[in-house]
Short mmCIF file of C-alpha atoms in Angstrom, two decimals:
data_model
loop_
_atom_site.label_atom_id
_atom_site.label_comp_id
_atom_site.label_asym_id
_atom_site.label_seq_id
_atom_site.Cartn_x
_atom_site.Cartn_y
_atom_site.Cartn_z
CA MET V 1 146.20 24.08 -203.89
CA VAL V 2 149.32 22.33 -203.15
CA LYS V 3 149.95 18.67 -204.71
CA LEU V 4 151.87 16.43 -202.81
CA ARG V 5 154.36 14.16 -204.68
CA TYR V 6 155.24 10.77 -204.24
CA ILE V 7 158.56 10.04 -202.32
CA PRO V 8 159.93 6.57 -202.36
CA PRO V 9 160.71 5.27 -199.07
CA GLU V 10 164.58 5.11 -199.94
CA GLU V 11 164.22 8.71 -200.13
CA VAL V 12 163.15 8.90 -196.77
CA GLU V 13 165.78 6.72 -195.27
CA ARG V 14 168.49 9.27 -196.47
CA HIS V 15 166.76 12.11 -194.34
CA ASN V 16 168.22 10.71 -191.02
CA THR V 17 170.05 13.80 -189.71
CA GLU V 18 169.40 16.67 -187.46
CA ARG V 19 169.84 18.86 -190.66
CA SER V 20 167.63 16.94 -192.86
CA CYS V 21 165.04 15.03 -190.62
CA TRP V 22 162.21 13.01 -192.49
CA PHE V 23 159.67 10.60 -191.31
CA VAL V 24 156.70 8.96 -192.17
CA ILE V 25 153.28 9.30 -190.00
CA ALA V 26 150.20 7.35 -191.90
CA ASP V 27 152.05 7.25 -195.26
CA GLN V 28 152.34 10.96 -195.35
CA VAL V 29 156.17 12.18 -195.30
CA TYR V 30 156.98 14.93 -193.22
CA ASP V 31 159.96 17.17 -193.16
CA VAL V 32 160.33 18.60 -189.78
CA SER V 33 164.32 19.71 -189.85
CA ASP V 34 163.26 23.51 -189.32
CA TYR V 35 161.23 22.44 -186.24
CA MET V 36 163.31 19.81 -184.30
CA HIS V 37 164.50 22.26 -182.00
CA GLU V 38 160.92 23.58 -181.25
CA HIS V 39 159.48 20.22 -180.38
CA PRO V 40 158.53 19.89 -176.73
CA GLY V 41 159.95 16.23 -176.16
CA GLY V 42 163.11 17.31 -177.68
CA TYR V 43 164.84 17.02 -180.93
CA GLU V 44 166.32 13.70 -180.23
CA VAL V 45 162.81 11.95 -180.26
CA LEU V 46 162.30 13.40 -183.73
CA LEU V 47 165.94 12.31 -184.69
CA LYS V 48 165.68 8.97 -183.41
CA ALA V 49 162.29 8.33 -185.62
CA SER V 50 164.26 10.07 -188.64
CA GLY V 51 164.48 8.19 -191.71
CA GLY V 52 161.58 5.86 -191.37
CA ASP V 53 157.95 5.14 -190.24
CA ALA V 54 157.02 6.82 -186.85
CA THR V 55 153.14 6.20 -187.21
CA GLU V 56 153.23 3.96 -183.94
CA SER V 57 155.34 6.24 -181.94
CA PHE V 58 153.38 9.12 -182.76
CA GLU V 59 150.14 7.55 -182.20
CA ASN V 60 151.39 6.19 -178.97
CA VAL V 61 152.36 9.58 -177.34
CA GLY V 62 148.91 10.48 -177.86
CA HIS V 63 149.44 13.98 -179.32
CA SER V 64 146.57 16.51 -179.07
CA ASN V 65 144.42 17.92 -181.80
CA ASN V 66 146.74 20.96 -181.86
CA ALA V 67 149.88 18.57 -182.29
CA ARG V 68 148.27 17.22 -185.11
CA ALA V 69 147.54 20.62 -186.87
CA LEU V 70 150.84 21.86 -186.29
CA LEU V 71 152.36 18.76 -188.33
CA LYS V 72 150.33 19.78 -191.27
CA PRO V 73 152.50 22.28 -192.82
CA TYR V 74 155.53 20.11 -192.78
CA CYS V 75 153.94 17.39 -194.81
CA ILE V 76 155.95 17.13 -197.98
CA GLY V 77 154.48 13.92 -199.82
CA TYR V 78 153.12 10.83 -199.46
CA ILE V 79 155.15 7.20 -199.33
CA LYS V 80 152.43 5.12 -201.01
CA GLY V 81 148.54 5.15 -202.08
CA ALA V 82 146.83 7.80 -204.22
CA PRO V 83 148.54 11.56 -204.26
CA GLN V 84 146.51 13.56 -201.91
CA ASN V 85 146.16 17.60 -201.55
CA GLU V 86 145.44 19.91 -199.10
CA GLU V 87 141.91 20.73 -200.40
CA GLU V 88 140.97 16.84 -200.15
CA ASP V 89 142.28 17.09 -196.28
CA ALA V 90 140.00 20.37 -195.98
CA SER V 91 137.01 18.45 -197.16
CA LYS V 92 137.55 15.72 -195.02
CA ASP V 93 137.34 18.17 -191.85
CA ASP V 94 134.47 19.81 -193.14
CA GLU V 95 132.36 16.54 -193.45
CA THR V 96 133.68 15.97 -189.71
CA ASP V 97 132.24 19.27 -188.37
CA SER V 98 129.08 18.50 -190.63
CA ARG V 99 128.96 15.13 -188.87
CA SER V 100 129.28 16.72 -185.22
CA PHE V 101 126.76 19.39 -186.23
CA ASP V 102 124.02 16.89 -187.39
CA ARG V 103 124.80 15.03 -183.84
CA ILE V 104 124.40 18.25 -181.81
CA VAL V 105 121.21 18.97 -183.58
CA ILE V 106 119.76 15.52 -183.37
CA TYR V 107 120.85 15.28 -179.54
CA PHE V 108 118.74 18.70 -178.95
CA VAL V 109 115.65 17.43 -180.94
CA LEU V 110 115.57 14.07 -178.97
CA LEU V 111 116.03 16.12 -175.62
CA PHE V 112 112.97 18.15 -176.64
CA LEU V 113 110.91 15.22 -177.62
CA MET V 114 111.78 13.44 -174.64
CA THR V 115 110.81 16.48 -172.51
CA ILE V 116 107.49 16.83 -174.32
CA VAL V 117 106.67 13.00 -173.47
CA VAL V 118 107.72 13.19 -169.76
CA ASN V 119 105.62 16.19 -169.31
CA PHE V 120 102.25 14.68 -171.16
CA ARG V 121 103.08 11.66 -168.78
CA PHE V 122 102.55 13.62 -165.52
CA THR V 123 100.16 15.90 -166.89
CA PRO V 124 97.39 14.05 -167.73
CA GLY V 125 95.03 17.01 -168.69
CA ALA V 126 97.91 18.39 -170.87
CA VAL V 127 96.66 16.11 -174.07
CA VAL V 128 92.88 17.51 -173.39
CA LEU V 129 94.08 21.22 -173.17
CA ILE V 130 96.08 20.85 -176.66
CA ALA V 131 93.52 19.27 -178.28
CA ALA V 132 90.94 21.68 -177.50
CA ALA V 133 93.42 24.56 -178.32
CA LEU V 134 93.97 22.89 -181.50
CA ALA V 135 90.16 22.42 -181.97
CA ASN V 136 89.44 26.37 -181.05
CA GLU V 137 92.25 27.32 -183.50
CA TYR V 138 91.04 25.38 -186.42
CA PHE V 139 87.12 25.09 -186.41
#
């Protein structure tokens, strides 16, 4: 578990060069100095955002989930709010995955129920057949 440290805004502002490039996205501080020359948009984009809050620029570009995941290892701290750690981030991801799975299950259950309703509606004798089968089974 990696604890992130509080980094004052003044310290972030000092890291605005190609050798030391820090910026803030959603109150998280990232040191992307080692990644600058690998950035698909060019290092100039990162250099322009360095030393300040790049949240709006980052979100406006529409980065993919892969890009967001690629950013995680470069997080070195937070600029305000409560300290966070990677374990908390992982639990948030697990909750999201769990909710997605629940939605898929609910979708298929509803689909199954709708199929049954449609079949009974267009097969009038189906209810009688099922009732007779149940009666023979239990009586």
